[in-house]
Short mmCIF file of C-alpha atoms in Angstrom, two decimals:
data_model
loop_
_atom_site.label_atom_id
_atom_site.label_comp_id
_atom_site.label_asym_id
_atom_site.label_seq_id
_atom_site.Cartn_x
_atom_site.Cartn_y
_atom_site.Cartn_z
CA MET A 44 54.86 202.26 34.04
CA THR A 45 52.45 200.20 35.10
CA ARG A 46 51.70 200.36 38.94
CA ASP A 47 47.31 199.97 40.86
CA ARG A 48 47.23 202.20 43.09
CA ALA A 49 43.84 202.12 43.57
CA GLY A 50 41.72 199.59 44.49
CA THR A 51 42.44 196.93 41.10
CA THR A 52 42.48 200.14 38.68
CA THR A 53 45.79 199.86 37.01
CA THR A 54 47.78 203.12 35.78
CA THR A 55 50.11 204.02 33.96
CA THR A 56 53.06 206.68 35.10
CA THR A 57 56.25 207.21 32.86
CA THR A 58 59.41 207.92 34.08
CA ALA A 59 62.93 208.27 32.86
CA THR A 60 65.59 205.42 32.93
CA ALA A 61 68.82 205.84 34.24
CA ALA A 62 71.38 205.41 30.63
CA PRO A 63 74.86 203.84 30.63
CA ASP A 64 75.86 207.29 30.98
CA GLY A 65 73.99 208.51 34.32
CA GLY A 66 71.34 210.96 31.78
CA ARG A 67 68.07 210.15 31.87
CA ALA A 68 66.06 208.22 28.87
CA GLY A 69 63.78 205.41 27.92
CA PRO A 70 61.72 203.31 29.54
CA ALA A 71 61.09 203.58 33.35
CA ARG A 72 61.78 200.36 35.38
CA LEU A 73 59.09 199.45 37.40
CA ALA A 74 58.98 200.36 40.88
CA ASP A 75 56.91 196.96 41.76
CA VAL A 76 59.90 194.90 40.76
CA ASP A 77 61.72 197.40 43.59
CA ALA A 78 59.35 196.17 45.86
CA LEU A 79 59.97 192.86 44.92
CA ARG A 80 63.67 193.01 45.13
CA GLY A 81 63.27 194.98 48.77
CA PHE A 82 61.20 191.79 49.64
CA ALA A 83 62.98 189.34 48.77
CA LEU A 84 66.87 191.77 51.05
CA PHE A 85 64.22 190.61 53.91
CA GLY A 86 64.10 187.68 53.51
CA ILE A 87 67.36 187.42 53.04
CA LEU A 88 68.33 188.84 55.82
CA THR A 89 65.93 187.21 57.93
CA VAL A 90 67.64 183.76 57.22
CA ASN A 91 71.15 184.95 57.00
CA ILE A 92 71.25 186.44 60.37
CA THR A 93 70.38 183.55 62.23
CA TYR A 94 73.96 181.98 61.09
CA LEU A 95 75.46 185.35 61.49
CA ALA A 96 74.16 185.19 65.15
CA SER A 97 75.54 181.44 65.95
CA ALA A 98 78.17 179.17 65.01
CA TYR A 99 75.44 176.39 65.33
CA HIS A 100 72.64 177.47 62.78
CA GLY A 101 73.23 174.30 59.98
CA THR A 102 75.91 171.99 61.96
CA GLY A 103 73.22 169.42 62.58
CA VAL A 104 73.10 170.00 66.22
CA ASP A 105 70.97 172.05 68.42
CA GLU A 106 71.96 175.39 70.21
CA PRO A 107 72.69 175.21 74.52
CA GLY A 108 70.40 177.40 76.13
CA PHE A 109 68.09 177.50 73.08
CA GLY A 110 65.63 174.99 73.17
CA SER A 111 62.36 176.11 73.98
CA PRO A 112 59.09 174.91 71.92
CA LEU A 113 59.61 179.02 71.50
CA ASP A 114 63.23 178.64 70.18
CA THR A 115 62.14 175.38 67.67
CA ALA A 116 59.17 177.47 66.51
CA VAL A 117 60.73 180.05 65.10
CA ARG A 118 63.57 177.48 63.41
CA ALA A 119 61.20 175.94 61.75
CA VAL A 120 59.72 178.83 60.24
CA VAL A 121 62.72 180.64 58.84
CA ALA A 122 63.93 176.93 56.76
CA LEU A 123 59.54 176.37 56.38
CA LEU A 124 59.26 179.68 54.39
CA PHE A 125 62.40 181.79 54.41
CA GLU A 126 65.94 179.49 53.32
CA ALA A 127 67.03 178.41 49.58
CA LYS A 128 63.90 180.51 48.59
CA PHE A 129 65.39 184.38 47.97
CA PHE A 130 68.36 184.25 47.02
CA LEU A 131 65.67 183.10 43.62
CA LEU A 132 64.08 185.89 43.52
CA PHE A 133 67.44 187.90 43.51
CA SER A 134 69.52 185.85 40.84
CA PHE A 135 65.93 186.17 39.05
CA LEU A 136 66.24 189.95 39.31
CA PHE A 137 69.41 189.74 38.02
CA GLY A 138 68.97 187.89 34.49
CA TYR A 139 65.67 190.24 34.07
CA SER A 140 68.09 193.74 34.21
CA PHE A 141 70.20 192.38 32.38
CA THR A 142 68.11 192.32 29.04
CA LEU A 143 66.99 196.20 30.58
CA GLN A 144 70.86 197.15 30.18
CA LEU A 145 71.68 195.59 27.03
CA ASP A 146 68.88 197.34 25.36
CA SER A 147 69.92 200.43 27.60
CA ALA A 148 72.82 199.61 26.06
CA ALA A 149 71.34 199.40 22.33
CA ARG A 150 69.24 201.91 22.65
CA HIS A 151 72.61 204.78 23.26
CA GLY A 152 75.05 203.26 20.95
CA ALA A 153 77.64 202.83 24.42
CA ARG A 154 79.78 199.68 24.55
CA PHE A 155 77.93 197.13 26.64
CA THR A 156 80.47 194.34 27.72
CA PRO A 157 83.30 196.51 28.79
CA ARG A 158 81.34 198.04 31.01
CA PHE A 159 79.29 194.78 32.51
CA LEU A 160 83.03 193.24 32.48
CA ARG A 161 83.94 196.07 35.02
CA ARG A 162 81.26 195.75 36.98
CA LEU A 163 81.07 191.94 37.36
CA ALA A 164 85.10 193.69 38.12
CA GLY A 165 84.06 195.41 41.56
CA LEU A 166 81.61 192.82 42.48
CA PHE A 167 83.61 189.83 43.01
CA VAL A 168 85.98 192.88 45.09
CA LEU A 169 83.74 193.85 47.06
CA GLY A 170 82.29 189.95 47.49
CA GLY A 171 86.02 188.98 48.27
CA LEU A 172 86.27 192.13 50.96
CA HIS A 173 83.20 191.13 52.43
CA ALA A 174 83.36 187.56 52.69
CA VAL A 175 86.71 187.87 54.76
CA LEU A 176 85.86 190.93 57.25
CA LEU A 177 82.19 190.60 57.83
CA PHE A 178 80.55 187.56 57.06
CA PRO A 179 81.88 184.77 54.98
CA GLY A 180 78.47 183.08 53.10
CA ASP A 181 79.22 185.81 50.36
CA ILE A 182 77.08 185.31 47.11
CA LEU A 183 78.36 188.47 45.41
CA THR A 184 81.49 185.94 43.88
CA THR A 185 79.50 183.47 42.39
CA TYR A 186 76.98 186.28 40.80
CA ALA A 187 80.76 187.49 39.15
CA VAL A 188 81.63 184.60 37.53
CA LEU A 189 78.09 183.99 36.58
CA GLY A 190 78.10 187.00 35.24
CA LEU A 191 80.68 185.90 32.32
CA VAL A 192 78.88 182.52 31.54
CA LEU A 193 75.21 185.04 31.58
CA LEU A 194 77.12 187.10 28.97
CA VAL A 195 78.56 184.63 26.77
CA LEU A 196 75.06 183.00 26.50
CA HIS A 197 72.96 186.64 26.27
CA ARG A 198 71.67 185.50 22.77
CA ILE A 199 69.83 182.47 23.75
CA ARG A 200 66.46 182.54 22.59
CA PRO A 201 64.00 182.69 25.96
CA ARG A 202 62.81 179.22 25.98
CA THR A 203 66.03 177.44 25.01
CA ALA A 204 67.03 179.38 27.89
CA VAL A 205 63.83 178.14 29.96
CA ARG A 206 64.86 174.71 28.87
CA THR A 207 68.19 175.19 30.31
CA ALA A 208 67.57 176.18 33.77
CA VAL A 209 64.87 173.72 33.68
CA VAL A 210 67.67 170.88 33.27
CA LEU A 211 69.44 172.92 35.57
CA PHE A 212 67.12 172.21 38.23
CA ALA A 213 66.66 168.91 37.39
CA VAL A 214 70.05 167.46 37.46
CA THR A 215 71.07 169.09 40.21
CA SER A 216 68.09 167.18 41.86
CA ALA A 217 68.65 163.72 40.13
CA ALA A 218 72.60 164.37 41.63
CA TYR A 219 70.94 165.22 45.39
CA LEU A 220 68.77 162.40 45.58
CA LEU A 221 71.39 160.12 44.04
CA LEU A 222 74.37 161.25 46.54
CA ALA A 223 71.55 159.89 48.88
CA LEU A 224 71.07 156.67 47.92
CA ALA A 225 74.75 156.34 47.81
CA LEU A 226 75.07 157.52 51.57
CA ARG A 227 72.18 155.55 53.15
CA GLY A 228 72.34 154.54 56.45
CA ALA A 229 75.26 156.94 57.11
CA ASP A 230 74.70 158.50 60.22
CA GLY A 231 75.87 162.26 59.71
CA GLY A 232 78.43 162.83 61.70
CA ASP A 233 79.76 162.85 65.38
CA PRO A 234 77.71 165.52 66.71
CA ALA A 235 80.68 165.90 69.49
CA VAL A 236 82.57 166.30 67.39
CA ALA A 237 80.39 168.97 65.34
CA ALA A 238 79.58 170.00 68.69
CA ALA A 239 83.38 170.97 69.27
CA ASP A 240 83.29 172.78 66.32
CA ALA A 241 80.51 174.86 66.77
CA GLN A 242 82.22 176.26 70.18
CA ARG A 243 85.44 176.58 68.70
CA ALA A 244 83.53 178.90 65.98
CA THR A 245 81.87 180.18 68.80
CA GLU A 246 84.73 181.36 70.74
CA ALA A 247 86.70 182.59 67.66
CA LEU A 248 83.90 185.12 66.97
CA ARG A 249 83.46 186.40 69.99
CA GLY A 250 87.42 187.94 69.97
CA GLY A 251 88.33 190.66 68.14
CA PHE A 252 89.34 191.94 64.92
CA GLY A 253 91.88 189.02 64.29
CA SER A 254 89.72 185.68 65.29
CA VAL A 255 86.86 187.36 63.70
CA VAL A 256 88.64 186.86 60.59
CA GLY A 257 90.28 184.31 61.52
CA ALA A 258 86.51 182.11 62.02
CA HIS A 259 85.57 183.47 58.32
CA LEU A 260 88.76 181.70 56.54
CA ASP A 261 88.01 178.76 59.00
CA GLN A 262 84.78 178.55 56.97
CA LEU A 263 85.51 179.49 53.14
CA PRO A 264 86.53 176.12 51.83
CA ASP A 265 82.25 174.97 53.40
CA VAL A 266 81.28 177.29 51.51
CA LEU A 267 83.09 177.25 48.16
CA PHE A 268 81.88 173.66 47.90
CA LEU A 269 78.74 174.91 48.21
CA LEU A 270 78.74 177.60 46.36
CA ALA A 271 80.08 175.16 43.42
CA PHE A 272 77.15 172.29 44.13
CA PHE A 273 74.40 173.55 45.02
CA GLN A 274 73.65 178.04 45.06
CA ALA A 275 75.50 178.42 41.39
CA PRO A 276 73.96 176.15 39.34
CA ALA A 277 70.10 177.42 41.05
CA ALA A 278 71.09 181.09 40.27
CA LEU A 279 72.27 180.03 36.69
CA ALA A 280 69.21 178.61 36.31
CA ALA A 281 67.08 181.99 37.85
CA PHE A 282 69.51 184.35 36.01
CA LEU A 283 68.55 182.49 32.81
CA LEU A 284 64.78 182.39 33.68
CA GLY A 285 64.66 186.48 34.53
CA LEU A 286 66.33 186.47 30.82
CA ALA A 287 63.90 184.71 29.34
CA ALA A 288 61.10 186.57 31.44
CA GLY A 289 63.17 190.19 30.11
CA ARG A 290 63.28 189.58 27.10
CA HIS A 291 59.56 189.67 26.82
CA ARG A 292 59.19 192.13 28.33
CA ALA A 293 57.00 189.98 31.51
CA LEU A 294 56.89 192.32 34.31
CA ALA A 295 56.87 195.56 32.35
CA ASP A 296 52.12 195.26 32.30
CA LEU A 297 51.62 192.66 35.26
CA ALA A 298 47.63 193.15 34.66
CA ARG A 299 48.02 191.33 31.04
CA HIS A 300 50.01 188.55 33.29
CA GLU A 301 46.81 188.65 35.74
CA ARG A 302 46.30 184.62 35.80
CA THR A 303 50.15 183.97 35.02
CA LEU A 304 50.23 185.43 39.04
CA ARG A 305 46.72 182.98 39.96
CA ARG A 306 48.88 179.88 38.36
CA LEU A 307 51.77 180.50 40.30
CA GLN A 308 50.24 181.19 43.71
CA LEU A 309 48.46 178.15 43.41
CA LEU A 310 50.74 175.50 42.28
CA GLY A 311 54.19 177.23 44.34
CA PHE A 312 52.29 177.41 47.61
CA PRO A 313 50.99 174.05 48.24
CA LEU A 314 54.27 171.98 46.01
CA GLY A 315 57.06 173.87 47.29
CA LEU A 316 55.63 174.41 50.89
CA LEU A 317 55.48 170.36 50.41
CA GLY A 318 59.04 170.60 49.32
CA ALA A 319 59.74 173.00 52.46
CA GLY A 320 58.70 170.66 54.79
CA VAL A 321 60.95 167.81 54.18
CA TYR A 322 63.57 170.32 53.96
CA THR A 323 62.38 171.35 57.27
CA TRP A 324 62.23 168.48 59.26
CA SER A 325 65.68 167.19 58.04
CA ALA A 326 67.36 171.00 58.96
CA LEU A 327 64.94 170.53 62.97
CA ALA A 328 65.51 166.32 63.30
CA HIS A 329 68.72 166.52 62.16
CA PRO A 330 69.10 162.82 60.75
CA GLY A 331 71.40 160.91 59.30
CA ALA A 332 73.26 162.41 55.49
CA SER A 333 71.03 160.38 53.33
CA ALA A 334 68.59 162.18 54.60
CA GLN A 335 69.08 165.73 54.60
CA VAL A 336 70.86 164.91 51.52
CA PHE A 337 67.76 163.62 50.08
CA ALA A 338 65.75 166.85 51.44
CA LEU A 339 68.70 169.58 48.87
CA GLY A 340 67.64 167.64 45.91
CA VAL A 341 63.92 167.60 46.89
CA ASP A 342 64.10 171.38 48.05
CA VAL A 343 66.37 171.96 44.79
CA VAL A 344 62.99 171.51 42.05
CA THR A 345 60.49 172.23 44.83
CA ALA A 346 61.98 176.12 46.10
CA PRO A 347 62.17 177.66 42.75
CA VAL A 348 57.92 177.31 42.82
CA LEU A 349 57.56 179.19 46.44
CA ALA A 350 59.96 181.11 44.99
CA ALA A 351 57.83 182.45 41.94
CA ALA A 352 54.41 182.18 44.56
CA TYR A 353 55.72 184.72 46.87
CA ALA A 354 56.76 186.76 43.39
CA ALA A 355 54.00 186.73 42.46
CA THR A 356 51.47 187.93 45.89
CA VAL A 357 54.70 190.34 46.28
CA LEU A 358 53.44 191.43 42.31
CA ARG A 359 49.52 191.79 43.31
CA LEU A 360 50.07 193.11 46.10
CA ALA A 361 51.75 195.75 44.32
CA ARG A 362 48.82 196.56 42.22
CA GLY A 363 45.92 196.17 45.41
CA ARG A 364 44.64 198.20 47.03
CA TYR A 365 47.37 198.76 49.67
CA GLY A 366 49.85 198.57 47.10
CA ARG A 367 51.46 202.24 47.49
CA ARG A 368 51.69 201.62 51.42
CA LEU A 369 53.66 198.38 50.15
CA VAL A 370 55.55 199.98 47.21
CA ALA A 371 57.13 203.25 49.96
CA VAL A 372 57.68 201.05 52.17
CA LEU A 373 59.81 198.22 50.07
CA ALA A 374 61.08 199.69 46.93
CA PRO A 375 63.66 202.35 48.38
CA PRO A 376 65.49 199.35 49.46
CA GLY A 377 64.77 197.73 46.62
CA ARG A 378 67.26 200.42 44.75
CA MET A 379 70.00 200.28 47.70
CA THR A 380 70.65 196.38 48.05
CA LEU A 381 73.91 196.09 47.37
CA THR A 382 74.37 198.88 49.79
CA ASP A 383 71.57 198.02 52.62
CA TYR A 384 73.07 193.96 52.32
CA LEU A 385 76.44 194.80 53.23
CA THR A 386 75.10 197.27 55.99
CA GLN A 387 72.85 193.97 57.42
CA SER A 388 76.45 192.21 57.82
CA LEU A 389 78.01 195.15 59.13
CA VAL A 390 75.67 195.51 61.76
CA CYS A 391 75.62 191.78 62.77
CA VAL A 392 79.01 191.49 62.92
CA LEU A 393 78.91 194.80 65.40
CA VAL A 394 75.65 192.96 67.46
CA PHE A 395 76.86 189.90 66.74
CA THR A 396 81.19 189.37 67.64
CA GLY A 397 83.63 190.40 69.39
CA VAL A 398 85.06 193.13 67.70
CA GLY A 399 80.92 194.73 68.94
CA ALA A 400 78.52 193.79 71.24
CA GLY A 401 80.06 189.94 71.23
CA LEU A 402 76.58 188.07 70.86
CA VAL A 403 77.00 185.18 69.03
CA GLY A 404 75.06 182.75 71.12
CA ARG A 405 73.95 184.25 73.83
CA VAL A 406 70.71 185.42 71.54
CA SER A 407 67.43 183.30 71.32
CA PRO A 408 66.18 183.07 67.63
CA ALA A 409 63.27 185.03 68.54
CA GLY A 410 65.37 187.86 69.78
CA VAL A 411 67.62 187.16 66.86
CA ALA A 412 64.66 187.81 64.30
CA ALA A 413 63.33 190.45 65.96
CA ILE A 414 67.11 192.39 65.16
CA GLY A 415 66.33 190.97 61.80
CA VAL A 416 62.73 192.92 62.15
CA ALA A 417 64.20 196.07 63.71
CA LEU A 418 67.43 196.63 60.98
CA PHE A 419 64.98 195.78 57.81
CA ALA A 420 62.72 198.49 58.94
CA ALA A 421 65.23 200.99 60.39
CA GLN A 422 66.85 200.51 56.79
CA ALA A 423 63.58 200.92 54.79
CA VAL A 424 63.52 204.38 56.62
CA GLY A 425 67.13 205.14 56.16
CA CYS A 426 66.59 204.28 52.79
CA ARG A 427 63.38 206.99 51.22
CA TRP A 428 65.64 209.25 53.23
CA TRP A 429 68.92 208.97 50.95
CA LEU A 430 67.24 208.52 48.24
CA ALA A 431 65.38 211.62 48.76
CA ARG A 432 68.60 213.09 48.18
CA HIS A 433 71.14 211.40 45.96
CA PRO A 434 69.95 209.02 43.05
CA TYR A 435 72.06 206.51 44.30
CA GLY A 436 72.86 204.68 47.19
CA PRO A 437 76.68 205.15 48.02
CA VAL A 438 77.94 201.88 47.58
CA GLU A 439 75.85 201.63 44.34
CA TRP A 440 77.72 204.59 43.27
CA LEU A 441 81.27 203.58 44.02
CA LEU A 442 80.53 200.43 41.68
CA ARG A 443 78.75 202.90 39.20
CA ALA A 444 81.78 204.99 39.00
CA PHE A 445 84.65 202.09 38.34
CA THR A 446 81.47 200.89 35.61
CA THR A 447 81.09 203.94 33.59
CA LEU A 448 84.34 205.26 34.33
CA SER A 449 82.68 208.37 35.20
CA ARG A 450 81.43 210.64 38.18
CA PRO A 451 77.90 209.94 38.42
CA ARG A 452 75.94 212.46 39.67
CA TRP A 453 75.63 212.34 43.63
CA ARG A 454 73.61 215.06 44.67
CA GLY A 455 69.58 215.21 43.37
CA ALA A 456 67.00 212.73 43.84
CA ALA A 457 66.99 209.63 42.77
CA VAL A 458 65.67 208.91 39.45
CA PRO A 459 63.89 205.91 38.79
CA GLY A 460 65.65 203.23 36.08
CA PRO A 461 67.31 200.25 35.46
CA ALA A 462 70.29 199.25 37.94
CA ALA A 463 73.53 199.51 36.29
CA GLY A 464 75.08 196.42 34.74
CA GLY A 465 72.24 193.81 35.18
CA ALA A 466 72.52 193.19 39.19
CA GLY A 467 69.14 194.49 40.33
CA SER A 468 70.93 197.62 42.37
CA GLY A 469 73.84 195.46 43.69
CA ASP A 470 71.91 192.27 44.41
CA ALA A 471 73.16 189.71 46.46
CA ALA A 472 72.40 186.69 48.17
CA VAL A 473 73.99 185.29 51.48
CA PRO A 474 74.58 181.19 50.70
CA ASP A 475 75.32 179.04 54.74
CA PRO A 476 79.09 177.33 54.43
CA ARG A 477 77.36 173.86 55.58
CA ARG A 478 73.92 174.14 53.33
CA PRO A 479 72.08 176.73 50.79
CA LEU A 480 69.88 178.73 52.40
CA SER A 481 68.30 182.13 51.71
#
């Protein structure tokens, strides 16, 4: 495993990888990539907690009581730097890990397809339960469905995969831009109606368990529409980019790709932030429907390059002077993303809905951001403790048991290896019921 841990000197460390049957064999997975996955998990939490904390977020109307300059600044930072970026990182890593699983299965003569199909089925069931019980904006079900597409296309050539991804981004963006032209002059709906709907949703979320589940079910139609027409095409495109990178083992020797990483930063940050600025203006200024759709069309093609710049930055920092510390913080959550993702939703349900403290609509944007940071910090510490005693996170263990139809090892420190089934460690990103985010 290639990691830079002392200044700019690159060293190579080899560890064992988890074989399809839970054994140990083959080249190791990169802890730097686990750190990247942990970074993406933090970004997704930063976005999703804003929607879990307020039924007004994403409706196009301001939340009563939180209109101070600080509140606006926090919303702007989240929209500019986080929304619609981080689910792309997870999707890229899904595709990358998929290629590692294919190779691992081939080395051990394992039947990959049945195992992968069982994993996708497990992800779908977990996603469905998560959407109904905890947060309707679940993307695990989308990953499960798109995983079938990835399985069909697994023999695609890397160059063809990249071209297909570019076409998917371009076509999705063009569709939004054409829709913006068709909606030119539309006002985007009655703010009073949107505010009344948000207030009703707030009261429902402050109710008991049945009321909260009912509110989630009410939001599901909007979620399904968003997934089908925005996040599914973008996620599939990122899957294909990850598959192409995995074929070339692009993340296995980062020192060899230093120039590429720098170019991604130089191109991705200015272009990505420009598109993110358009998106943020639309989100905060609440312009008409055509302007909002136009902003989404711009974001579809600029968010991927900003996500790539983020990834390049994290990977370069992981090889730098303080790389060991960065990886020590981010890699453990990156090994347990499925457990962490579901736990984040559970904690937010207990904090913000009537199942627990009922604080939905009662915490300022700055307070919500602080809760998110504290939650991720606690998870980083907890994951490090857990992985020193267990090879998998608890939900990862259950999913692996279903995938392999066996009883994986429960005790003992984690053994670095590719995540079971091509979805990272069970990575997931959450879309907003009304517009794309993460």
